C-alpha positions as YAML, in Angstrom:
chain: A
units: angstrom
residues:
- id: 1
  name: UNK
  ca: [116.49, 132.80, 81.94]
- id: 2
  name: UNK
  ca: [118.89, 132.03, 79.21]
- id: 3
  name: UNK
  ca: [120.23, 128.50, 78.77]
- id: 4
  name: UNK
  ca: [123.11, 127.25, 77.18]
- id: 5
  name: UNK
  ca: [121.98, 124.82, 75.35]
- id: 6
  name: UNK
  ca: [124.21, 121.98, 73.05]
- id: 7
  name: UNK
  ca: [121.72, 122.99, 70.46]
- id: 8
  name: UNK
  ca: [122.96, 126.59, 70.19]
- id: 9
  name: UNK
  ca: [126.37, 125.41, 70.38]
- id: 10
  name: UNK
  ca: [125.46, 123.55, 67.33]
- id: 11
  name: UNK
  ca: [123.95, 126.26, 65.15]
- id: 12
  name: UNK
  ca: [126.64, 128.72, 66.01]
- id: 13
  name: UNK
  ca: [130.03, 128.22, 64.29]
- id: 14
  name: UNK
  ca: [131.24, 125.24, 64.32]
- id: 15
  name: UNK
  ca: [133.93, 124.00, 61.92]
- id: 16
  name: UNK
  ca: [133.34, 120.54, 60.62]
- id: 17
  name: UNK
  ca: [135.50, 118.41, 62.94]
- id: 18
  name: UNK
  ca: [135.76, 120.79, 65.65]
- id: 19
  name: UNK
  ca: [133.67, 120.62, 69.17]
- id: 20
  name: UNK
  ca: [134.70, 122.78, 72.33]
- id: 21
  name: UNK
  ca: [136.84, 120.90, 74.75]
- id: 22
  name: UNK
  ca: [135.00, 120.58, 77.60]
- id: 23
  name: UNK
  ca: [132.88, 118.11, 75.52]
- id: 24
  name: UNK
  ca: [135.63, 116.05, 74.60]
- id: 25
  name: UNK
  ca: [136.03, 112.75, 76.89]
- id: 26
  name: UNK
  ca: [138.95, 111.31, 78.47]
- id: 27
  name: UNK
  ca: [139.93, 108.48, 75.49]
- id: 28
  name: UNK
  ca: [138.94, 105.16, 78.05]
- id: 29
  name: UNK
  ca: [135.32, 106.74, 77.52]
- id: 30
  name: UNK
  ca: [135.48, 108.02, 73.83]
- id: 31
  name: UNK
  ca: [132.81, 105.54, 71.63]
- id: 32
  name: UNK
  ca: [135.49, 104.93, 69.41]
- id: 33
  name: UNK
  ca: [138.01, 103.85, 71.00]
- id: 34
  name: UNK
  ca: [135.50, 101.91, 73.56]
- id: 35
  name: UNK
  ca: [132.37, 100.49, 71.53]
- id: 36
  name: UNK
  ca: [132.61, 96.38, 71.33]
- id: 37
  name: UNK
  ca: [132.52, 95.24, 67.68]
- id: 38
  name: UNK
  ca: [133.15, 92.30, 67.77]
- id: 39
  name: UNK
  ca: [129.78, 89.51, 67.81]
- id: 40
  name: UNK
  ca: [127.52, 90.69, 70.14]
- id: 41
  name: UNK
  ca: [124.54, 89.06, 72.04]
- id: 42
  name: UNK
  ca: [121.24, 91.25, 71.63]
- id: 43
  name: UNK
  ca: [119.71, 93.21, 74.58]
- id: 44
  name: UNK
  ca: [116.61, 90.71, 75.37]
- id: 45
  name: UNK
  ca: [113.46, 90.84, 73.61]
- id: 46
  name: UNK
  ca: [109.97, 90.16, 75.43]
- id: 47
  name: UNK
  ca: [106.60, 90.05, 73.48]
- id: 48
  name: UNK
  ca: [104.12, 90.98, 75.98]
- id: 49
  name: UNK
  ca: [101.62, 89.24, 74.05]
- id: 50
  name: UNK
  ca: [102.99, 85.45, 74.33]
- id: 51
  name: UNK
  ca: [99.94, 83.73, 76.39]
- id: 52
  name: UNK
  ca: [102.44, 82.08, 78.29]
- id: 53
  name: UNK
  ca: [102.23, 84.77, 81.58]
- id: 54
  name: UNK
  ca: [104.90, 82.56, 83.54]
- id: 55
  name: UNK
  ca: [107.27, 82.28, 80.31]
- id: 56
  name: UNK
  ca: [107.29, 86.35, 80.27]
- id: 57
  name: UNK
  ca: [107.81, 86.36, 84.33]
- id: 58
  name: UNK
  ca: [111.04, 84.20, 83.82]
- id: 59
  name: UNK
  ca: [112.19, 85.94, 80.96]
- id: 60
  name: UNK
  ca: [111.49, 89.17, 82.85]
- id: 61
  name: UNK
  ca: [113.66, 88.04, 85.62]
- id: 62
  name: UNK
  ca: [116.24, 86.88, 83.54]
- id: 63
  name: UNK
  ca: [117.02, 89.70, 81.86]
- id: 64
  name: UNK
  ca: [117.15, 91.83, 85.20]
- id: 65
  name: UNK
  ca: [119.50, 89.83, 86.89]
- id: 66
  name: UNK
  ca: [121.77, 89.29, 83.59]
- id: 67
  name: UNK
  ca: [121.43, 92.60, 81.88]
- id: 68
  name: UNK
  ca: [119.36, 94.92, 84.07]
- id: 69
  name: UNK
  ca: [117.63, 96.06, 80.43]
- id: 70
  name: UNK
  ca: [115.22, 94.73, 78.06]
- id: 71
  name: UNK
  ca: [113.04, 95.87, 75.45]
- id: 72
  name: UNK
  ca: [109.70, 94.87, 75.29]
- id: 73
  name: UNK
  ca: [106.71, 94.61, 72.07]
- id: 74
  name: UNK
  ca: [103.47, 94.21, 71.91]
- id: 75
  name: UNK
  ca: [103.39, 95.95, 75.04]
- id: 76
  name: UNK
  ca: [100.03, 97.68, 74.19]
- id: 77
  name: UNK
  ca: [100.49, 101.42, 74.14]
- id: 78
  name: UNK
  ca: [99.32, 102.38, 70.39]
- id: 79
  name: UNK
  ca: [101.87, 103.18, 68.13]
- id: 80
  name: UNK
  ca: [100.43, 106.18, 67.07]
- id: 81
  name: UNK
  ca: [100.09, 107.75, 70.40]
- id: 82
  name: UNK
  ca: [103.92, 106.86, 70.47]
- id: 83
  name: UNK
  ca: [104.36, 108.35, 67.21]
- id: 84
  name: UNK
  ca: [102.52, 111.34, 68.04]
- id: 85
  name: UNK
  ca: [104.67, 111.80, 71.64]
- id: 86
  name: UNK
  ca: [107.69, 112.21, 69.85]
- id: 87
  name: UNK
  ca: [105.95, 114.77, 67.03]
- id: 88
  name: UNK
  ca: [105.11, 116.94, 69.65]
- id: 89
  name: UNK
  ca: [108.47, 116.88, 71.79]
- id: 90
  name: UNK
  ca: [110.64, 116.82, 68.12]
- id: 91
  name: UNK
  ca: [107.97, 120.31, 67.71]
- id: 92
  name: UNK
  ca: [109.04, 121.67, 71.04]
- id: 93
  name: UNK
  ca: [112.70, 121.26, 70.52]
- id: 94
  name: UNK
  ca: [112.80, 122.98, 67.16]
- id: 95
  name: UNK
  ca: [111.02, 125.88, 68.56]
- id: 96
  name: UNK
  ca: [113.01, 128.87, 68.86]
- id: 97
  name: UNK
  ca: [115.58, 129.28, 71.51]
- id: 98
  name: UNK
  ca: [113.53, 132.35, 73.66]
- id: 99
  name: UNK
  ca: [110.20, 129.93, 73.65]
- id: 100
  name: UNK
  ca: [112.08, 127.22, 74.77]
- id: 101
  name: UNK
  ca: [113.66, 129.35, 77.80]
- id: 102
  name: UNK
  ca: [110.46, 130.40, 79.19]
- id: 103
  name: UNK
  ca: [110.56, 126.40, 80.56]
- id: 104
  name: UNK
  ca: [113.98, 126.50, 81.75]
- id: 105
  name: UNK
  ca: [114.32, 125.26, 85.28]
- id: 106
  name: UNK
  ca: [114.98, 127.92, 87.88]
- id: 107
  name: UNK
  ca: [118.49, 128.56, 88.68]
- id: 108
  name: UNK
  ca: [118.31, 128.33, 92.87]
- id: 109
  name: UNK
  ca: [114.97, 125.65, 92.52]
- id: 110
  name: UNK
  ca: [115.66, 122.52, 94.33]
- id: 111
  name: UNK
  ca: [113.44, 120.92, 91.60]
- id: 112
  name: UNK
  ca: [115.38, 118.81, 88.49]
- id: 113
  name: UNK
  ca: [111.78, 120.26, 86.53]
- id: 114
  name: UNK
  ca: [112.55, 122.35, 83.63]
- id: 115
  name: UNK
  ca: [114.44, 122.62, 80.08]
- id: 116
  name: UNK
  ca: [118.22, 122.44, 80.41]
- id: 117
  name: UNK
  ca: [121.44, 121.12, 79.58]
- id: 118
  name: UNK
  ca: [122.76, 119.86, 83.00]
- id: 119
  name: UNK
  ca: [121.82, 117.39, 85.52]
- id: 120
  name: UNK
  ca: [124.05, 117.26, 88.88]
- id: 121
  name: UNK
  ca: [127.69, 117.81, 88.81]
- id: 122
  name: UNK
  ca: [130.22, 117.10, 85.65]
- id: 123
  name: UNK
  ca: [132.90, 114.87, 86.27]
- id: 124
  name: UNK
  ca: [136.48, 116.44, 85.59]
- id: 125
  name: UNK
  ca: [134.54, 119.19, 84.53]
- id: 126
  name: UNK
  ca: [132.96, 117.34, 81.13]
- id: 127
  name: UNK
  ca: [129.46, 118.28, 78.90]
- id: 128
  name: UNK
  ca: [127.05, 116.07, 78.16]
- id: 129
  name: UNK
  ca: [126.43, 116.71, 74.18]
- id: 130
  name: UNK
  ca: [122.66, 116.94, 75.13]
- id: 131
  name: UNK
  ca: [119.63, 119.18, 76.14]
- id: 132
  name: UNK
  ca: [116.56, 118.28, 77.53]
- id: 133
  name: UNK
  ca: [113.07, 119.11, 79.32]
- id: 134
  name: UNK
  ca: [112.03, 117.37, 82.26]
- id: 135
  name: UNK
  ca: [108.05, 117.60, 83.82]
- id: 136
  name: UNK
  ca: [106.37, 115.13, 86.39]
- id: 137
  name: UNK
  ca: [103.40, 113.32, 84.44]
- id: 138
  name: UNK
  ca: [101.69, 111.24, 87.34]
- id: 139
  name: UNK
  ca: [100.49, 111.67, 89.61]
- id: 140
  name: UNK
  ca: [98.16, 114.59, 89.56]
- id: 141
  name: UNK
  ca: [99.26, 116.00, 93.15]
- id: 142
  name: UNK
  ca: [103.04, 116.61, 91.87]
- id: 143
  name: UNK
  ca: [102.19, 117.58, 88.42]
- id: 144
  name: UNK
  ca: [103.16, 121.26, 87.40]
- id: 145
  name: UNK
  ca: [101.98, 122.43, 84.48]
- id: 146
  name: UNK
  ca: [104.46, 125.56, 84.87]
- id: 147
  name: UNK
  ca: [107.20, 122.75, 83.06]
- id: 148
  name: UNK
  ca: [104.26, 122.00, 80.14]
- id: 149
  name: UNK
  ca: [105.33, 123.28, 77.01]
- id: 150
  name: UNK
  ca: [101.96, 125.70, 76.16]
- id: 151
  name: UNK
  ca: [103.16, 124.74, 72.27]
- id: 152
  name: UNK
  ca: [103.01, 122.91, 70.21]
- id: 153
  name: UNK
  ca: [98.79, 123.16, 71.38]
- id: 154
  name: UNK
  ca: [98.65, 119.27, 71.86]
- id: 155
  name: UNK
  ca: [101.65, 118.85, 73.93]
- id: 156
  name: UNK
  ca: [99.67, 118.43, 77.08]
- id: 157
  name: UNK
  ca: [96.63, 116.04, 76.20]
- id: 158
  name: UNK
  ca: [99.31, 113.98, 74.25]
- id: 159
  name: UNK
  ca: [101.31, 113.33, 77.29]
- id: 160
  name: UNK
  ca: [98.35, 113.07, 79.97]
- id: 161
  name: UNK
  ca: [97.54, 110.56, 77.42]
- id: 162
  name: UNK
  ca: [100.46, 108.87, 77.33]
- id: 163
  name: UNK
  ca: [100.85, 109.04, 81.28]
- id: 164
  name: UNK
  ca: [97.83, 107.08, 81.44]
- id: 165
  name: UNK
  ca: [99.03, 104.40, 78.89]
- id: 166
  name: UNK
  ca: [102.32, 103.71, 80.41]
- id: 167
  name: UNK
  ca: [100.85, 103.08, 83.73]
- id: 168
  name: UNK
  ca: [99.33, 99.80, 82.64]
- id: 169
  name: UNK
  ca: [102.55, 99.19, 81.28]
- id: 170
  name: UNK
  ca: [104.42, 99.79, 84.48]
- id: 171
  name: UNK
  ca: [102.21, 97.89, 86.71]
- id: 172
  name: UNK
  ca: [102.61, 94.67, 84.75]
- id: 173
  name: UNK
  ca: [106.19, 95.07, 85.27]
- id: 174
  name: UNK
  ca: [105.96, 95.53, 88.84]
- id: 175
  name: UNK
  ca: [103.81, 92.91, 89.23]
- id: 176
  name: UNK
  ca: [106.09, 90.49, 87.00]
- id: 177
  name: UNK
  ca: [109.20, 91.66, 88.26]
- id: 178
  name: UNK
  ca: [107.79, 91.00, 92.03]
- id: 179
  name: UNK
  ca: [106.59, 87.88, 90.86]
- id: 180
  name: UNK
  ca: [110.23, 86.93, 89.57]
- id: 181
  name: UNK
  ca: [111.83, 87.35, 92.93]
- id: 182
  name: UNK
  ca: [109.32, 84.97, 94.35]
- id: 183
  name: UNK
  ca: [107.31, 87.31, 96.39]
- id: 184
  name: UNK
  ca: [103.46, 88.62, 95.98]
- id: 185
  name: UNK
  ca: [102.29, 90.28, 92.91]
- id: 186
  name: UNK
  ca: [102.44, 93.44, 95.00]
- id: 187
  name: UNK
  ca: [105.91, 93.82, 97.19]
- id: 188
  name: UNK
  ca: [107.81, 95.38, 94.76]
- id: 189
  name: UNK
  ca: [105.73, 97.64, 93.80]
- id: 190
  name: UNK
  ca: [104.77, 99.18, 97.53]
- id: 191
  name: UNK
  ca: [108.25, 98.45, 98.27]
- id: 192
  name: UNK
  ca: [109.27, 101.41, 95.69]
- id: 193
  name: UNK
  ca: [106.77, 104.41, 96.89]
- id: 194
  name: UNK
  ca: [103.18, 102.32, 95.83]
- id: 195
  name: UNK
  ca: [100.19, 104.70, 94.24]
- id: 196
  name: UNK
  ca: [102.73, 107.65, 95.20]
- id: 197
  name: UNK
  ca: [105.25, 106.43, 92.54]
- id: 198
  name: UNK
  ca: [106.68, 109.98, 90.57]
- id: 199
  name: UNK
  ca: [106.54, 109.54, 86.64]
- id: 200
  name: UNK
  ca: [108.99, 111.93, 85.60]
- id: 201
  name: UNK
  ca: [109.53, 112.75, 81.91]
- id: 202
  name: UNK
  ca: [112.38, 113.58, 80.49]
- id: 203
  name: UNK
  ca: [113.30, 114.36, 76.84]
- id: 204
  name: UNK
  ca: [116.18, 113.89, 75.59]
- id: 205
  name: UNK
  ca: [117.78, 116.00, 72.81]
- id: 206
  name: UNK
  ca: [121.45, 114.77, 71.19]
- id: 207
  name: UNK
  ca: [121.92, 117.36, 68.07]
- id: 208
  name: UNK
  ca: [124.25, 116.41, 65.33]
- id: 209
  name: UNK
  ca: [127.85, 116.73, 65.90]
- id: 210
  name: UNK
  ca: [130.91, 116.62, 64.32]
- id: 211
  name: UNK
  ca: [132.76, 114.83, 66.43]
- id: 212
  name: UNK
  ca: [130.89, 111.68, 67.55]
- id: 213
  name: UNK
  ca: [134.15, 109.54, 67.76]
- id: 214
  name: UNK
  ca: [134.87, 111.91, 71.06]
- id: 215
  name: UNK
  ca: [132.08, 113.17, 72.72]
- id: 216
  name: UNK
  ca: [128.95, 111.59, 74.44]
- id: 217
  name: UNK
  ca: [125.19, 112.36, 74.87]
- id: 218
  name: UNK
  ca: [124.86, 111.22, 78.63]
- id: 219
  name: UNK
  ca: [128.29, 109.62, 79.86]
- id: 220
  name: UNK
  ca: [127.98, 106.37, 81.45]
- id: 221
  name: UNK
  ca: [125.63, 106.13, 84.45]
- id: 222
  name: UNK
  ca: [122.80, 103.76, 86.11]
- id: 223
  name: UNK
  ca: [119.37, 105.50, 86.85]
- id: 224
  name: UNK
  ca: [118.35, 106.42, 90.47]
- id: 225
  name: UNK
  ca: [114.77, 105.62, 89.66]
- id: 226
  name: UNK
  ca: [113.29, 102.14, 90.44]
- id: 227
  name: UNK
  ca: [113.10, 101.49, 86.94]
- id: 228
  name: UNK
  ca: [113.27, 103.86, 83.39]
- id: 229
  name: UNK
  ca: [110.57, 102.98, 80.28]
- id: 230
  name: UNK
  ca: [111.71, 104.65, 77.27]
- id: 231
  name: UNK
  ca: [110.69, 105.02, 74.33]
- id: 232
  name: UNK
  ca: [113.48, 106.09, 71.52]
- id: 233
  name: UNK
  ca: [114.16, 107.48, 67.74]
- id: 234
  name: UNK
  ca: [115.33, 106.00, 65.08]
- id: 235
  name: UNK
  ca: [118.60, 107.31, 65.02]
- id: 236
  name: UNK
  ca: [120.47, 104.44, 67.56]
- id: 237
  name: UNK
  ca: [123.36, 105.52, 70.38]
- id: 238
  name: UNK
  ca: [122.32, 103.82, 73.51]
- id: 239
  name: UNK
  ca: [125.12, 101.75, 74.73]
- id: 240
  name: UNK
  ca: [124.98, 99.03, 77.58]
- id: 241
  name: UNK
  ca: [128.03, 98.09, 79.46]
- id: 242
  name: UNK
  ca: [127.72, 94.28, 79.77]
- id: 243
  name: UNK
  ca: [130.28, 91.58, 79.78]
- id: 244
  name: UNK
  ca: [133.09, 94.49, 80.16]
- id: 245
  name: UNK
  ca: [131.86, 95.64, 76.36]
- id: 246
  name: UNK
  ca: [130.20, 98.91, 75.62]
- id: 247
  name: UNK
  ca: [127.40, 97.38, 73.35]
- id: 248
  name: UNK
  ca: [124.93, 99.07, 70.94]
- id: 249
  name: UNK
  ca: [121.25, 98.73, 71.94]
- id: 250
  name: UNK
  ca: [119.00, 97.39, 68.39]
- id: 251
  name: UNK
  ca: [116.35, 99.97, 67.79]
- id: 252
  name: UNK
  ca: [113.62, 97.89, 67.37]
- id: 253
  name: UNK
  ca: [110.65, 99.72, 65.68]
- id: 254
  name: UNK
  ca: [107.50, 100.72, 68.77]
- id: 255
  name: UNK
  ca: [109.42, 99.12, 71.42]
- id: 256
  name: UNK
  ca: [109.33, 100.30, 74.72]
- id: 257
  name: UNK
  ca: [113.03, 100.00, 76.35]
- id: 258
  name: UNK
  ca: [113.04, 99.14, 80.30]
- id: 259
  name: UNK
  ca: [116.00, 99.76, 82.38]
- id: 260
  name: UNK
  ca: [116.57, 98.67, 86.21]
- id: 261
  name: UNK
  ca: [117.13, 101.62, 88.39]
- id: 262
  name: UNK
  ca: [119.07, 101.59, 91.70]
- id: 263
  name: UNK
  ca: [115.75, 101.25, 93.84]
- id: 264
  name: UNK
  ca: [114.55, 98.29, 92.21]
- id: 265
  name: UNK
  ca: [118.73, 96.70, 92.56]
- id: 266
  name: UNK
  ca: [118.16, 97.75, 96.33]
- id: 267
  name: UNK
  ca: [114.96, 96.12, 96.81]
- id: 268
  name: UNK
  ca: [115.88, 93.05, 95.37]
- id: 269
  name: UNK
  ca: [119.08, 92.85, 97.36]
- id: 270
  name: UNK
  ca: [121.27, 93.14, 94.26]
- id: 271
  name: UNK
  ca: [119.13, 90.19, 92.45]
- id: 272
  name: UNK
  ca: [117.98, 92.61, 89.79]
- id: 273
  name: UNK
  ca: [121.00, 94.46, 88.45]
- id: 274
  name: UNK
  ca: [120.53, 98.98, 87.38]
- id: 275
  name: UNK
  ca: [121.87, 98.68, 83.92]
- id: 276
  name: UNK
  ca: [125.13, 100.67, 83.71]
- id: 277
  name: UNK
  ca: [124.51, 102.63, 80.34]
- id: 278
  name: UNK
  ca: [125.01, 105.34, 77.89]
- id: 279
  name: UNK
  ca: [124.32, 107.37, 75.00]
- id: 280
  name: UNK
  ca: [126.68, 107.96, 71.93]
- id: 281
  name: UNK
  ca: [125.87, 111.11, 69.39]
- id: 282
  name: UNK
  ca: [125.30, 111.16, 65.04]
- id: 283
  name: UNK
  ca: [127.42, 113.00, 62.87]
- id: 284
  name: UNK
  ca: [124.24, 113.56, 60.93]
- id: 285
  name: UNK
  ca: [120.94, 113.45, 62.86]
- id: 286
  name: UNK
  ca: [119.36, 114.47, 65.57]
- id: 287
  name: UNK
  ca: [118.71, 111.52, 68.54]
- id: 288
  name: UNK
  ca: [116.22, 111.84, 70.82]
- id: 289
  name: UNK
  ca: [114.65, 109.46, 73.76]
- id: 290
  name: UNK
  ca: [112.05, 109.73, 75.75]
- id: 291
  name: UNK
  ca: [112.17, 107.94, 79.50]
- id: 292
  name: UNK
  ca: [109.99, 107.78, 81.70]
- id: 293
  name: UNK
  ca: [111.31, 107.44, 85.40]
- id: 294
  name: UNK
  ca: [109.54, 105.82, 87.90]
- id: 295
  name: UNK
  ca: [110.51, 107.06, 91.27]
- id: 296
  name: UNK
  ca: [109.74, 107.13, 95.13]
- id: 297
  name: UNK
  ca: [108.51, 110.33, 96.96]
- id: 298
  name: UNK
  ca: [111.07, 112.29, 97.60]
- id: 299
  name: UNK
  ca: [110.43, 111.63, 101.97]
- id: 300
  name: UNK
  ca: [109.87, 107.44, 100.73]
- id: 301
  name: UNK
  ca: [112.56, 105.13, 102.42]
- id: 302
  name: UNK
  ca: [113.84, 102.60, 100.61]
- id: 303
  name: UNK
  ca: [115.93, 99.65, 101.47]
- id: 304
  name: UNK
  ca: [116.24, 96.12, 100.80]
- id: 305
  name: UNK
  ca: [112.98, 93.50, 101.35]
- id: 306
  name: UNK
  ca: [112.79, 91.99, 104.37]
- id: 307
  name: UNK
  ca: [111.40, 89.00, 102.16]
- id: 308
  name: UNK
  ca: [114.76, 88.98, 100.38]
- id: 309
  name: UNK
  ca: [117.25, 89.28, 103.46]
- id: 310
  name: UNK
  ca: [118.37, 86.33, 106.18]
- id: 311
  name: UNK
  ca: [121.26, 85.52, 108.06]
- id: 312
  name: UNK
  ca: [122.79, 84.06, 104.73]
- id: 313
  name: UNK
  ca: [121.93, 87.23, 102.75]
- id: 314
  name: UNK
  ca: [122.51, 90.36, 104.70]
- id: 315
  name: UNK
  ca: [121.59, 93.20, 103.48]
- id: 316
  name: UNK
  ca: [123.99, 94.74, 100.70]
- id: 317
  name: UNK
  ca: [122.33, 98.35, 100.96]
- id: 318
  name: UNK
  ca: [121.98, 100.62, 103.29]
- id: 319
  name: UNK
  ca: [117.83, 102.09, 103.55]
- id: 320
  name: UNK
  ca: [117.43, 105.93, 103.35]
- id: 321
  name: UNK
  ca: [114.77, 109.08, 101.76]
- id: 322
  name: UNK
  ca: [114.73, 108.34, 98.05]
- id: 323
  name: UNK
  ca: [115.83, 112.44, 98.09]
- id: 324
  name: UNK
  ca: [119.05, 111.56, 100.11]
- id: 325
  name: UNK
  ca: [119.96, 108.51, 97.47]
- id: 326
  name: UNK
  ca: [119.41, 111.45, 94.69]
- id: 327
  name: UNK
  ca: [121.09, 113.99, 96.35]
- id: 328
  name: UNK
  ca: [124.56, 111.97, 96.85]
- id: 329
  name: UNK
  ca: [124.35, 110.23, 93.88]
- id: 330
  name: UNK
  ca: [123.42, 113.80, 91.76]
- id: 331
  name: UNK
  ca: [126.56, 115.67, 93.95]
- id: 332
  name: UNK
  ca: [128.59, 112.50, 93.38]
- id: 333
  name: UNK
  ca: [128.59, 111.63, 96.84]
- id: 334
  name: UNK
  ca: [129.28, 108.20, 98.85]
- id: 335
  name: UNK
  ca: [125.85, 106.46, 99.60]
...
């Protein structure tokens, strides 16, 4: 199946300060007209390795109901398994077009699995200046290798690698970010899907473009998951809406980069806040992320805790099927 992907686009003819229209946003969402430059405060930073558990836990907390994003080192995934993560999706991506189509995601599947260029419906009819591949990487039951790139030859112990790694990773948070709210180590956590939480991989791929100033990789959005760890390149463009500023994200060398998803905000009862974000393009290089989502089974409801909801704080969400929250919110439909 052939894809049209922003990377052909790219290596076709384009004239140097020229991109089609349909990738050219309305100007109250073109980065430069709407990136804050002014002083900015800095997306918050949490060492993983301070000894001080209950100083993390507040921080933690802190930066989900202020921000709904923080970026976190010494988090104890090895940096060359990182390193070697993006080699091998950087490897895939610069593969030629036909290998790359042999992954593309089935036109009539119900699945978001697969390489692509689209994800749910454009708004006023608007491209993303992005492609990406998307596979399940825990658990085992809903993996399918059918989404694997077969090459590069390391693609798939790399990333069952990495699955395993970011687990740990996840289940601290959980545990912290119950612990935050004042509940048990494990509410949030079971309150999300438990041992049947989805870790769905995405990579993201932004090729150069000429026109930066007007275009965007991912317009602005907050995540359906519970929560998003992502690991980045070097070239920056993630953008957080906070304090009615578009704001540039610091790359920050190994970090992992942990956004609130709408499950976790309706868990909490709106005390944790999904990070309302985006992702701007280079004129030069090519940017590329790689999150992790962390979502319910599809047939999981999810609503707020009945922990976090009394006569004096009703609930502010309605509970339904994680796969009816994704299917409204992917069609652009009321929740």
């Amino acid at each position: 199946m052939e894809v049209e992907g922003v990377q052909a686009i790219v290596s076709s003819s384009l004239t140097e300060d020229n991109i089609p229209t349909e990738f050219i946003r309305p100007e109250d969402e073109q980065p430069a007209i709407t990136t804050f430059h002014g002083p900015i405060p800095d997306i918050p930073v949490i060492d993983f390795s301070d000894p001080d558990q209950d100083n993390i836990i507040r921080l933690i907390a802190k930066a989900s109901r202020d921000w709904g994003i923080f970026q976190v080192v010494n988090h104890g995934i090895p940096l060359d398994l990182i390193q070697t993560l993006q080699l091998v999706g950087k490897q895939f991506f610069n593969l030629p077009p036909e290998e790359k189509e042999v992954y593309a995601k089935p036109p009539s599947a119900h699945t978001i699995e697969g390489y692509g260029s689209k994800v749910g419906e454009d708004v006023n009819g608007k491209k993303n200046w992005s492609d990406h591949l998307f596979h399940r990487i825990w658990p085992a039951s809903c993996i399918n290798h059918q989404f694997w790139p077969k090459n590069p030859p390391s693609y798939r112990a790399v990333n069952e690698e990495y699955a395993q790694e970011v687990r740990k990773v996840v289940d601290k948070l959980f545990k912290w970010l119950s612990i935050g709210l004042g509940l048990e180590a494990d509410v949030l956590k079971e309150g999300a899907g438990g041992e049947e939480i989805e870790y769905l991989m995405k990579i993201n791929y932004y090729p150069p473009c000429p026109r930066p100033d007007l275009t965007l990789g991912v317009a602005s959005h907050t995540d359906l998951s519970a929560m998003t760890v992502l690991v980045p390149n070097e070239v920056p463009g993630l953008q957080v809406f906070k304090d009615d500023h578009w704001i540039d994200a610091k790359y920050i060398p190994g970090a992992l980069i942990v956004h609130i998803g709408d499950q976790i905000e309706i868990l909490s009862n709106g005390k944790y806040k999904a990070v309302l974000h985006r992702t701007t393009v280079d004129k030069k290089k090519t940017r590329m992320s790689w999150p992790v989502f962390l979502e319910p089974p599809g047939e999981f409801v999810v609503g707020p805790l009945p922990q976090l909801v009394d006569p004096q704080n009703p609930p502010k969400y309605k509970s339904k099927k994680f796969k009816d929250y994704s299917y409204c919110k992917l069609n652009k439909l009321p929740q």
